[in-house]
Tab-separated table of C-alpha atoms (C1' of nucleotides) in Angstrom:
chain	number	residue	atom	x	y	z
D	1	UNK	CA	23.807	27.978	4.999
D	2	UNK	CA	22.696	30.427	2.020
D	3	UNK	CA	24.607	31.780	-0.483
D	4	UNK	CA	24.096	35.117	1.229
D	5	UNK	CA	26.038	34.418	3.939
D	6	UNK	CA	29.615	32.851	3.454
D	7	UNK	CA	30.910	33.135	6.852
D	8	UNK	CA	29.721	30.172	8.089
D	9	UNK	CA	28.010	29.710	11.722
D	10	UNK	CA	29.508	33.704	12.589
D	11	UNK	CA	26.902	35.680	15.010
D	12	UNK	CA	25.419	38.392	13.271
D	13	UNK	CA	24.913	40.639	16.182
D	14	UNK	CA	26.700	41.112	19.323
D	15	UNK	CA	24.850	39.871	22.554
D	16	UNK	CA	22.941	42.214	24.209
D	17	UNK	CA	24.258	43.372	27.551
D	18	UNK	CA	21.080	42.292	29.335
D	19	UNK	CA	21.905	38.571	27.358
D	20	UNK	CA	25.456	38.608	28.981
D	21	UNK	CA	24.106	39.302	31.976
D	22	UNK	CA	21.869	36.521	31.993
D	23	UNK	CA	24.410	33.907	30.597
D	24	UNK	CA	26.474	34.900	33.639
D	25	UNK	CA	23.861	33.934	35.755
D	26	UNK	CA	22.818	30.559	33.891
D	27	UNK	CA	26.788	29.818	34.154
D	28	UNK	CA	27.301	30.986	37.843
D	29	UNK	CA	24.276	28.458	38.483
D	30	UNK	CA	25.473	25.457	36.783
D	31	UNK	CA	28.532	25.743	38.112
D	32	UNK	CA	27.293	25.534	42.087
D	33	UNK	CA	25.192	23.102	41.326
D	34	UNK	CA	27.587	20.934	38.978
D	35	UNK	CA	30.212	21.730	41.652
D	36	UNK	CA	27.200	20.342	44.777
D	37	UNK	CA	25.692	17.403	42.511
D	38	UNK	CA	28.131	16.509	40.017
D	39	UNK	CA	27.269	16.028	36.440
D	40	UNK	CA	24.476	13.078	36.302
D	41	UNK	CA	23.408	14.620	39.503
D	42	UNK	CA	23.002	17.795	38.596
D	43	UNK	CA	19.506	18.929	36.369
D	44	UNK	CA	18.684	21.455	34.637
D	45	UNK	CA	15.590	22.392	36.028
D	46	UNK	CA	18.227	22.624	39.552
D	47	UNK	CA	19.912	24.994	37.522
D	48	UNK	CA	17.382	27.387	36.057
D	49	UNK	CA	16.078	27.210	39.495
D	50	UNK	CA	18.975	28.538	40.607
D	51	UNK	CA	19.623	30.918	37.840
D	52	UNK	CA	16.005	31.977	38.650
D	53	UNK	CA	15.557	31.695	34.665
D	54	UNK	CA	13.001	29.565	33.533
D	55	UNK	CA	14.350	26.228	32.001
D	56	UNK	CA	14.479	27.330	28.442
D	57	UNK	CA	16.754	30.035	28.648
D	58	UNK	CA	19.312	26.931	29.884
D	59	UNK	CA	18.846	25.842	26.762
D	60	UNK	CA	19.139	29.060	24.563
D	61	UNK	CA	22.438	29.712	26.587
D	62	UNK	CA	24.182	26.613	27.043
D	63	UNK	CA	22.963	24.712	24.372
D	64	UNK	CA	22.429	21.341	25.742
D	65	UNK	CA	23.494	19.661	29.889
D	66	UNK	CA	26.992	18.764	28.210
D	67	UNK	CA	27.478	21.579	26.128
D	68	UNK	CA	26.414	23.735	29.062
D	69	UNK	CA	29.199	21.201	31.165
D	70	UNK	CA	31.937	22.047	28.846
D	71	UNK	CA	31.236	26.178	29.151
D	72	UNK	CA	31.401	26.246	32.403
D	73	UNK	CA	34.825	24.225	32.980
D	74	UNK	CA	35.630	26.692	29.456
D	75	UNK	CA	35.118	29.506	31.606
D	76	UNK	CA	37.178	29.974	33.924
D	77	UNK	CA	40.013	27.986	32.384
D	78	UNK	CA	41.734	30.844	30.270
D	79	UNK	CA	42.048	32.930	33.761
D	80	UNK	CA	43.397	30.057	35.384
D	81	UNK	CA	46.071	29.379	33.107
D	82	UNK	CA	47.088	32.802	32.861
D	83	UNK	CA	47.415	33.768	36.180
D	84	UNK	CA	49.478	30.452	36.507
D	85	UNK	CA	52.161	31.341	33.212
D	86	UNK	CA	52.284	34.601	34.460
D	87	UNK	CA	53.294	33.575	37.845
D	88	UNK	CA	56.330	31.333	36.124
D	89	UNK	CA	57.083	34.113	34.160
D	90	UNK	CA	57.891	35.888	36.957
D	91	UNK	CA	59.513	33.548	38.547
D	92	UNK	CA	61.440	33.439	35.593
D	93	UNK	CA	61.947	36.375	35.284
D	94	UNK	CA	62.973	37.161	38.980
D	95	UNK	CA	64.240	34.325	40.649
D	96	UNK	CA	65.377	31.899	42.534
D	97	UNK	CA	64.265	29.579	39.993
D	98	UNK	CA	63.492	26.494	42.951
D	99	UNK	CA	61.728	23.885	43.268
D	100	UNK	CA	58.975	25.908	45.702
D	101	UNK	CA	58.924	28.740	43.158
D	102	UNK	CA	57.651	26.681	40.630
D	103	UNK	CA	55.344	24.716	42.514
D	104	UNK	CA	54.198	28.152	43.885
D	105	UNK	CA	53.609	29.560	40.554
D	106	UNK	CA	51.313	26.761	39.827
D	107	UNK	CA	49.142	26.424	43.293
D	108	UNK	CA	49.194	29.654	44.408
D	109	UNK	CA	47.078	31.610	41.710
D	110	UNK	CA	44.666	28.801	41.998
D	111	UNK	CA	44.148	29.218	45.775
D	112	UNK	CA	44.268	32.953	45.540
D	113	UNK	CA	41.460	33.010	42.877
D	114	UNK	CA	39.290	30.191	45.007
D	115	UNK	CA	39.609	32.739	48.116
D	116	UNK	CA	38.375	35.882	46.508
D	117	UNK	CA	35.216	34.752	44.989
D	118	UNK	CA	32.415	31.906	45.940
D	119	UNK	CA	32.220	30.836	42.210
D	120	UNK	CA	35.957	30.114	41.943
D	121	UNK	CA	35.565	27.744	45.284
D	122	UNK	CA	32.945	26.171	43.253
D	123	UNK	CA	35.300	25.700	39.971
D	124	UNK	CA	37.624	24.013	42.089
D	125	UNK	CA	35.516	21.131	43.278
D	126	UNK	CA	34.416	21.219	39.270
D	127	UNK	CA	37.754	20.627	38.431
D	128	UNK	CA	38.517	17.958	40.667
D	129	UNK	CA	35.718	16.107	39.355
D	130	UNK	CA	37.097	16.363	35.834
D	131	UNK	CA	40.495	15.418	36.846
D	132	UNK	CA	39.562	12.400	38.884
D	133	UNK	CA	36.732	11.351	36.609
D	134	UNK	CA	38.251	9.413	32.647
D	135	UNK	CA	34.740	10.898	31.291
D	136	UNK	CA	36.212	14.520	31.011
D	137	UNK	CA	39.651	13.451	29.698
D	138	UNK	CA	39.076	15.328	26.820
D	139	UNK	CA	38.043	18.669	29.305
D	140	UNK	CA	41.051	18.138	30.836
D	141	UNK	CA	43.370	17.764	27.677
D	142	UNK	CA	42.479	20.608	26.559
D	143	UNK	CA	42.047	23.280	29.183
D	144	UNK	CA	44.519	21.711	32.187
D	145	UNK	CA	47.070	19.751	30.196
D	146	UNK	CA	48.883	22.832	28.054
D	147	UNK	CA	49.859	24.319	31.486
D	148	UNK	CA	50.452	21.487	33.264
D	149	UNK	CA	53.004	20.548	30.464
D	150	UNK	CA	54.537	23.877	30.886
D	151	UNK	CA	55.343	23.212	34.561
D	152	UNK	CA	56.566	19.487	34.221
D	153	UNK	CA	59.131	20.528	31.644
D	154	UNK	CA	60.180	22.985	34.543
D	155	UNK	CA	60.673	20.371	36.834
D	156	UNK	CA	62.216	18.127	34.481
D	157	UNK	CA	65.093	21.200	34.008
D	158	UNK	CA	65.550	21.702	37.657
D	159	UNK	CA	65.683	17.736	38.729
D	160	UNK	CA	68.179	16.680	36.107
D	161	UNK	CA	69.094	14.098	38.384
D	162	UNK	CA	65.585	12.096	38.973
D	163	UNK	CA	64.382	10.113	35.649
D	164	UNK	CA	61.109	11.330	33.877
D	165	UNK	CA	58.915	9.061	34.635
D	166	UNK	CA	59.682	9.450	38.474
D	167	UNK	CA	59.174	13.137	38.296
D	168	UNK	CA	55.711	12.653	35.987
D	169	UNK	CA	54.289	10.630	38.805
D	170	UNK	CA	55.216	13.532	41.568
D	171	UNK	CA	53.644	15.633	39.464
D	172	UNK	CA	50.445	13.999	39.786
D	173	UNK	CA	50.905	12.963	43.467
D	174	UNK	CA	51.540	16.819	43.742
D	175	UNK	CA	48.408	17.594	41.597
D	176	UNK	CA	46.003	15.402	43.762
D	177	UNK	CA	47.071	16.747	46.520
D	178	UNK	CA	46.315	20.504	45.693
D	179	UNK	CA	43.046	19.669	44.779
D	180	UNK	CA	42.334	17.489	47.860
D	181	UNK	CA	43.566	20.648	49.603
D	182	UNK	CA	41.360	22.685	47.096
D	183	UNK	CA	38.103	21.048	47.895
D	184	UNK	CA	38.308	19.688	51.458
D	185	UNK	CA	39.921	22.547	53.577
D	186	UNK	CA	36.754	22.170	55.745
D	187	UNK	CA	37.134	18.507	56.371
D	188	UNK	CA	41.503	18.519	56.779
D	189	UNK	CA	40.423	21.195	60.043
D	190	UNK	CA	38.165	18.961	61.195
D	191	UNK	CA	40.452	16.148	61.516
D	192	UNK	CA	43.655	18.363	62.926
D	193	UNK	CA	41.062	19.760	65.173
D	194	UNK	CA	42.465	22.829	65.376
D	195	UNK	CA	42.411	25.438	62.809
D	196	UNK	CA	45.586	26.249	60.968
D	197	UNK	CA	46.009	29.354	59.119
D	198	UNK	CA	45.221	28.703	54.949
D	199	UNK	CA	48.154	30.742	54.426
D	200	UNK	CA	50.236	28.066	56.162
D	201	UNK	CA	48.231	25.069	54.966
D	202	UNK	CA	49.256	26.264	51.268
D	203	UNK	CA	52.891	26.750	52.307
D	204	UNK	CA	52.497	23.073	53.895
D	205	UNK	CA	51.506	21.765	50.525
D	206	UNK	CA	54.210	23.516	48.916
D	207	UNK	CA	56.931	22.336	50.831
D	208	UNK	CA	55.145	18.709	51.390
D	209	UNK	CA	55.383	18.535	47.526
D	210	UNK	CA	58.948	19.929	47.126
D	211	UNK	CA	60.350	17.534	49.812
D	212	UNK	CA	58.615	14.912	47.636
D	213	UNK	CA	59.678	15.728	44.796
D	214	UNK	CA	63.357	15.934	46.301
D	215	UNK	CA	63.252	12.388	47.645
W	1	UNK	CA	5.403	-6.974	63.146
W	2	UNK	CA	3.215	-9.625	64.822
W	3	UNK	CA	3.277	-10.646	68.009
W	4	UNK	CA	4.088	-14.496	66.764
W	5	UNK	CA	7.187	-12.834	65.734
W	6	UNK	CA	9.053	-11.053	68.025
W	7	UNK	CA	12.318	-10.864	66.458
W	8	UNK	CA	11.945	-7.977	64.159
W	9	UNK	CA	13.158	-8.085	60.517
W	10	UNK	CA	15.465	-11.032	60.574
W	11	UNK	CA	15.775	-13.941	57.659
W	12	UNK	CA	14.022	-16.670	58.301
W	13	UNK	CA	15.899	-19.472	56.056
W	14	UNK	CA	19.519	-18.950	55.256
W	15	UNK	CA	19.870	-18.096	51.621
W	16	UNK	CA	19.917	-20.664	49.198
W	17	UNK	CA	23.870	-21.264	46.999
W	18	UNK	CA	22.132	-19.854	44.130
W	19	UNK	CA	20.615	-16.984	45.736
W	20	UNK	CA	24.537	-15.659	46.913
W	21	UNK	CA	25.828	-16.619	43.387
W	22	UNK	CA	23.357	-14.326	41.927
W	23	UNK	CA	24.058	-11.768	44.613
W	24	UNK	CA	27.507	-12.010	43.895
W	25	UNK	CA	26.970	-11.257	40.343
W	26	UNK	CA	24.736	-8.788	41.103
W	27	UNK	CA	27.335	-6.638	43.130
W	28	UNK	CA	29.885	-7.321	40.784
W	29	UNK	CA	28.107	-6.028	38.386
W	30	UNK	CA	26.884	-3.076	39.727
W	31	UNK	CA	30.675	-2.738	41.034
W	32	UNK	CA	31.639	-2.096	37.775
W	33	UNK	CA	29.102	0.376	36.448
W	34	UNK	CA	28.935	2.349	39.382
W	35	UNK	CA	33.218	2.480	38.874
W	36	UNK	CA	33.037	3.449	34.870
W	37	UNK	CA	29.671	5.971	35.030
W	38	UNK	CA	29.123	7.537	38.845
W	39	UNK	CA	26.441	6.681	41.314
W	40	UNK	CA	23.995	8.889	39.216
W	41	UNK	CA	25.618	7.940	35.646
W	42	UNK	CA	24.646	4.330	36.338
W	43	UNK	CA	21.365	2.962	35.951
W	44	UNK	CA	19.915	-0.192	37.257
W	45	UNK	CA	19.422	-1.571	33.243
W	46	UNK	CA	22.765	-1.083	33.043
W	47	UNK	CA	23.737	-3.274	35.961
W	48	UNK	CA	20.939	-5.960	35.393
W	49	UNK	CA	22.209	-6.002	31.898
W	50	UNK	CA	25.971	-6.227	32.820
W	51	UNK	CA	24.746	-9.128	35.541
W	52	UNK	CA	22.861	-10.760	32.986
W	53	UNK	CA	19.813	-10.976	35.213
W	54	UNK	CA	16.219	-9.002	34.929
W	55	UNK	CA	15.513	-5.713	36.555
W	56	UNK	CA	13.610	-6.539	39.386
W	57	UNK	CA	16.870	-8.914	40.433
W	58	UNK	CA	18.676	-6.446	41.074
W	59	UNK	CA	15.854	-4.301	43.627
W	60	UNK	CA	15.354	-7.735	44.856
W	61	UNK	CA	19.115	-8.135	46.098
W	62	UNK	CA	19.925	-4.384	46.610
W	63	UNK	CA	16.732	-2.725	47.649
W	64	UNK	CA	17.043	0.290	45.740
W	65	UNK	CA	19.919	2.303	44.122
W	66	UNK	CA	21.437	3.649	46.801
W	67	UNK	CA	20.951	0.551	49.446
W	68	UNK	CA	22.659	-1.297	46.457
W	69	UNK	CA	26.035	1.217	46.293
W	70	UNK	CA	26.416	0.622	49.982
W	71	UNK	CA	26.080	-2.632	49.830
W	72	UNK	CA	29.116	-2.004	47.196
W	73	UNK	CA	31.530	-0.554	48.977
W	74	UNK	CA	30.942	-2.735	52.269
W	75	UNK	CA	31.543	-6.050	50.510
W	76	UNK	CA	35.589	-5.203	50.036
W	77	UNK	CA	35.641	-2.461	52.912
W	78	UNK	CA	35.955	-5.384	55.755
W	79	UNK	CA	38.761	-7.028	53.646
W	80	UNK	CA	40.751	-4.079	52.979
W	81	UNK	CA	40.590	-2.792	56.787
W	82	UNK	CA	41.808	-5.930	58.068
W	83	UNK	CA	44.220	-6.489	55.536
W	84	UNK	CA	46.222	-2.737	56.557
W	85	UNK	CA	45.533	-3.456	59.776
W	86	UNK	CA	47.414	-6.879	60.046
W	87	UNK	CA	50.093	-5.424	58.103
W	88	UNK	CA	50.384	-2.314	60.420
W	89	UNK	CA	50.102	-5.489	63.512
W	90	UNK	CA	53.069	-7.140	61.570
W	91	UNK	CA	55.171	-3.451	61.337
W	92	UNK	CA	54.596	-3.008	65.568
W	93	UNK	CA	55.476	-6.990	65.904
W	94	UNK	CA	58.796	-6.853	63.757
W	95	UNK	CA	59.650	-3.580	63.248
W	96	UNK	CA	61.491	-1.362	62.552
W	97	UNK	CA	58.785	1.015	63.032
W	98	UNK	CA	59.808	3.908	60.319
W	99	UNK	CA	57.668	6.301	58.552
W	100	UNK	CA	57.970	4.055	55.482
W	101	UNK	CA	56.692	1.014	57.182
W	102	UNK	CA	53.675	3.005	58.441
W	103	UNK	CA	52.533	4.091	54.985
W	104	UNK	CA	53.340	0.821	53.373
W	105	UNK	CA	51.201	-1.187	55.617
W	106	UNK	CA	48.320	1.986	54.702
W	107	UNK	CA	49.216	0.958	51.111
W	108	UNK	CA	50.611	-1.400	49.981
W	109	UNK	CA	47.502	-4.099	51.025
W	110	UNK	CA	45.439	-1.990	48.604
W	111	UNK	CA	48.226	-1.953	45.675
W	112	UNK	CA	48.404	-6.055	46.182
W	113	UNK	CA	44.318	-6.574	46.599
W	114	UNK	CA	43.429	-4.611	43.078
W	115	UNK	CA	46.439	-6.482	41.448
W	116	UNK	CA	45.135	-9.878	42.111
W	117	UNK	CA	41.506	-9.285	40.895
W	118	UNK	CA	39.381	-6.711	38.148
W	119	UNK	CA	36.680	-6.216	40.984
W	120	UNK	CA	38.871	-4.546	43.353
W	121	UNK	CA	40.632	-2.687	40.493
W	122	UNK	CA	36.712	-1.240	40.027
W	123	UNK	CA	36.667	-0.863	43.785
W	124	UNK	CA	39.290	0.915	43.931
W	125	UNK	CA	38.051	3.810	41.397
W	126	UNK	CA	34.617	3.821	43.512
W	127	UNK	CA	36.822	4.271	46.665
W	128	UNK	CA	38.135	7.109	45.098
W	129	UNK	CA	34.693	8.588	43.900
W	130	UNK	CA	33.347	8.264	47.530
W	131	UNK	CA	36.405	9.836	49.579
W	132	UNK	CA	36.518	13.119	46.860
W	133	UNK	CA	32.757	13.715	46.898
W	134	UNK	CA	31.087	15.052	49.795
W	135	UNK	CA	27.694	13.491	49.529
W	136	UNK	CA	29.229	9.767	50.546
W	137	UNK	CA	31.225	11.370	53.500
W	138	UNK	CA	28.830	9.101	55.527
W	139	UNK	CA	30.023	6.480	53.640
W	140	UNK	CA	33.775	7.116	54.187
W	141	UNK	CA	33.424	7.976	57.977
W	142	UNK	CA	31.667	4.328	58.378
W	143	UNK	CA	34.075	2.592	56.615
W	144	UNK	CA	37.432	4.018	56.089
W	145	UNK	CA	37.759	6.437	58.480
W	146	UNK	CA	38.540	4.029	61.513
W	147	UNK	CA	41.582	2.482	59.981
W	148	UNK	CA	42.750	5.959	59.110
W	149	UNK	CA	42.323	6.968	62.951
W	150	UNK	CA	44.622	3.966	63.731
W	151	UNK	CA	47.299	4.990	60.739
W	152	UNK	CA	46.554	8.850	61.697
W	153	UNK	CA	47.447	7.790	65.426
W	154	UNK	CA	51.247	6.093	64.648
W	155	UNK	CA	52.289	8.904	62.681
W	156	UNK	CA	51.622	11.540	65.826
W	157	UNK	CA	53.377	8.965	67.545
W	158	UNK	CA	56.664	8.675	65.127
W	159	UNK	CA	56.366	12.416	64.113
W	160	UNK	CA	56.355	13.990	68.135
W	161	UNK	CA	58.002	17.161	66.913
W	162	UNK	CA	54.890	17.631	64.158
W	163	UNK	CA	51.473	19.687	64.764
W	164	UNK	CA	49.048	17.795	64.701
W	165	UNK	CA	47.285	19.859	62.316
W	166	UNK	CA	50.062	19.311	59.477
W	167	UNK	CA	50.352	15.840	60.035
W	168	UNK	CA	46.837	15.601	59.373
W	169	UNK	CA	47.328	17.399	56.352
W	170	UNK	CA	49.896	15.318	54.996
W	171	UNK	CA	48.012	12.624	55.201
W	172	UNK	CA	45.123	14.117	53.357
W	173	UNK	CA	47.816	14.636	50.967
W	174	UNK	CA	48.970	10.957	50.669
W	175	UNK	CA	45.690	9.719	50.805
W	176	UNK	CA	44.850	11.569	47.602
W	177	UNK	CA	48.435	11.026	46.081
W	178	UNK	CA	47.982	6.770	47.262
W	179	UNK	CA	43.866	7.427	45.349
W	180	UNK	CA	45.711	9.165	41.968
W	181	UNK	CA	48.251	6.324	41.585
W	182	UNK	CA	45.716	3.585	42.068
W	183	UNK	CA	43.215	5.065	39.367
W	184	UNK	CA	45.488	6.224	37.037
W	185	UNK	CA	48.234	4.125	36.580
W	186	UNK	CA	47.872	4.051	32.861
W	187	UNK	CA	48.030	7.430	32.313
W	188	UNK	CA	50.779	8.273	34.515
W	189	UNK	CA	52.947	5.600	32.449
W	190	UNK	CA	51.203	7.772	28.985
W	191	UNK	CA	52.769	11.185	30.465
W	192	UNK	CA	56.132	9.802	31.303
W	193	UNK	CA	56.310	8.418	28.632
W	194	UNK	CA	58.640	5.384	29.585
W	195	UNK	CA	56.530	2.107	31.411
W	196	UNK	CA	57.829	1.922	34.437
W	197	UNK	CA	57.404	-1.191	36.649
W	198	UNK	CA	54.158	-0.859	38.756
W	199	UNK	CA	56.586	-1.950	41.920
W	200	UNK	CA	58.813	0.876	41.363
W	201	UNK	CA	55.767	3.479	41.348
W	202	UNK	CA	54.441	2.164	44.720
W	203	UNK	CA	57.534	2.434	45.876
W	204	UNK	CA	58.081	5.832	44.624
W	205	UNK	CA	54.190	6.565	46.112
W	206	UNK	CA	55.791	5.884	49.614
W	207	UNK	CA	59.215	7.980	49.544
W	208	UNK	CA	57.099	10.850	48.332
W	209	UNK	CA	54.676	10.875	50.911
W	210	UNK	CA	57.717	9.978	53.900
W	211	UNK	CA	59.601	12.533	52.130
W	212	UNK	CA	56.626	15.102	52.697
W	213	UNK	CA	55.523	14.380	55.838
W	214	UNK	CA	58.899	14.441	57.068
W	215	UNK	CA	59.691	18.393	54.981
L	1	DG	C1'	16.059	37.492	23.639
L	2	DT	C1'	12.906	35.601	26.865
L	3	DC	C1'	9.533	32.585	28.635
L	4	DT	C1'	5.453	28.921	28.624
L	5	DA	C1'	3.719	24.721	27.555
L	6	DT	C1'	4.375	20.341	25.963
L	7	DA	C1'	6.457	16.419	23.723
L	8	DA	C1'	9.337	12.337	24.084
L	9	DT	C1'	12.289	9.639	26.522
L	10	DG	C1'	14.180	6.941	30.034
L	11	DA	C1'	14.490	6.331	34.795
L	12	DG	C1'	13.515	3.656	39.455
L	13	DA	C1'	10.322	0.883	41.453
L	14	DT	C1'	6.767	-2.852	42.076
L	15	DA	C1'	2.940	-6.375	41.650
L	16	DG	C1'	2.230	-10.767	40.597
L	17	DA	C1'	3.056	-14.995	37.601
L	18	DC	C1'	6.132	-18.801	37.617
E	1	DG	C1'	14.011	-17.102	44.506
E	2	DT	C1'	13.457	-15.570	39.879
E	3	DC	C1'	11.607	-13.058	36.126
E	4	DT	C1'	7.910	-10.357	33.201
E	5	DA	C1'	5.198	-6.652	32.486
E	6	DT	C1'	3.810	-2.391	33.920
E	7	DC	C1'	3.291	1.938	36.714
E	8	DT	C1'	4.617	6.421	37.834
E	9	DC	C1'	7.513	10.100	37.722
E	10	DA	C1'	11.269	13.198	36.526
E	11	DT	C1'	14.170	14.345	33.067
E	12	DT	C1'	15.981	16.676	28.599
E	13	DA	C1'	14.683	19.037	24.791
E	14	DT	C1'	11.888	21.871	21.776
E	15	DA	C1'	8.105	24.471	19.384
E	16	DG	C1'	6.043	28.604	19.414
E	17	DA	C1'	3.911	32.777	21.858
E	18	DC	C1'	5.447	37.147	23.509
DNA sequence: GTCTATAATGAGATAGAC
DNA sequence: GTCTATCTCATTATAGAC
């Protein structure tokens, strides 16, 4: 705030390797254990613990338990959303431009991420808090909505026949349902007592939400 | 645990009118904290302050935080069972016994008990807390899960040329789809911009979901 | 940048008067 | 049965040494 220094609030060094490192880890850890306890639930001394950081260095990094909240939805979210418009863009791009391809372009990249990584599975329960829970609207508005908007105008074009409000409320049918598939793939084999292929329990959803959307 | 009493932990004077009116209030109460802030967001000032009665009310009636959220979501759990159930009784009894009739007797009862009365609308927002976090699965397996078996159980039956693996997913999916409609009504109508009648979106709840199980 | 120690707050629970 | 006052503990946050 000195006359020295006009660029307001600007860093004036880069982080040190070894302090991106160790923000990685404070993030990784709030993010299992906002993912296991949910928000109130979660502490940070669970986190640091989990870090293996002493409780501090929570602080120095995330600045706060909601601050720290809002950086780990943050994130992920930018990868999310591009793997997402690039997948429309291909379909796009390529073709057939149905209702499946679209509704591919926006589950698959999500599932794909969630399978390659343990933190992704653990942003996906995350995110199903925030999109169940009014608290996070905002979260959600800001990181989920701008791509979600890009898809429903999508459907809109290809369902000229259904009215808008009928096709908003698929939309969200179809969006609960991808995360209930997101975070409960466990429990759904449980109760089909056999174990179905994920492939074919994503191509389920896809088609469950197509016929849906066609009816 | 006397000898002169050999009956273990049972009342020994029915409660007094005033005591249920306060225990009423009491659960209403915490009904609608635990619904706007999460089992952990909630605190017990919070409740006593909502029920308008002092702290120690409110351990005296729930015994404890957690003994006091069960006791939550089994006051309307009997009512809703029986309610889907009698409808589902009415479907077999009259028929005709379609895939539509099976899901509206699953939903419907729920749509008409939270339109009738603001503690079932908050019931319905904790039912959909418990069923999409994994720390109340005990919860949900004690008091949802046997009317699902029985729903769960007709669609095999009208489905035969199904696995029983993907009927079990779609009805994870319509399960979450019925949960997103009943919590989020309002903003549904906000992103469609239009108000459609509440009748019409239940109605359009239960095409999508026969729609997708039948895809 | 990192870590230790501590401050300040607010929580759930309970004992005992009424 | 109801309510007041209090206990005990865990939490977030921070000040300051390294």
């Amino acid at each position: 705030m000195t006359a020295v220094q006009p660029q307001e609030s600007k860093r004036q060094r880069a982080p040190s390797k070894r302090s991106l490192a160790t923000r990685e880890r404070v993030l990784d850890a709030a993010e299992a254990v906002f993912a296991l306890r949910g928000f109130e639930g979660a502490t940070i001394r669970d986190i640091a613990a989990e870090a293996g950081v002493p409780v501090g260095t929570i602080h120095h990094h995330g600045g706060g338990k909601e601050a720290l909240f809002h950086q780990t939805i943050a994130r992920r979210a930018e990868t999310l959303s591009r793997a997402r418009l690039s997948a429309i863009q291909r379909v796009r791009a390529e073709g057939p431009m149905t209702l499946e391809a679209v509704l591919a372009a926006f589950i698959r990249p999500f599932f794909e991420l969630t399978d390659q990584d343990g933190g992704w599975r653990h942003y996906a329960r995350l995110v199903a808090f925030v999109s169940v829970d009014d608290r996070w609207r905002a979260l959600s508005a800001k990181f989920f909505d701008p791509t979600a908007e890009v898809f429903f105008a999508e459907l809109l074009a290809l369902l000229p026949r259904a009215s808008r409000p009928q096709i908003a409320e698929s939309f969200v049918f179809s969006v609960s349902a991808m995360l209930a598939l997101l975070t409960s793939r466990e429990r759904i084999g449980v109760l089909s007592g056999e174990d179905a292929a994920q492939e074919d329990q994503i191509d389920h959803l896809i088609r469950f939400c197509a016929a849906g959307l066609r009816g």
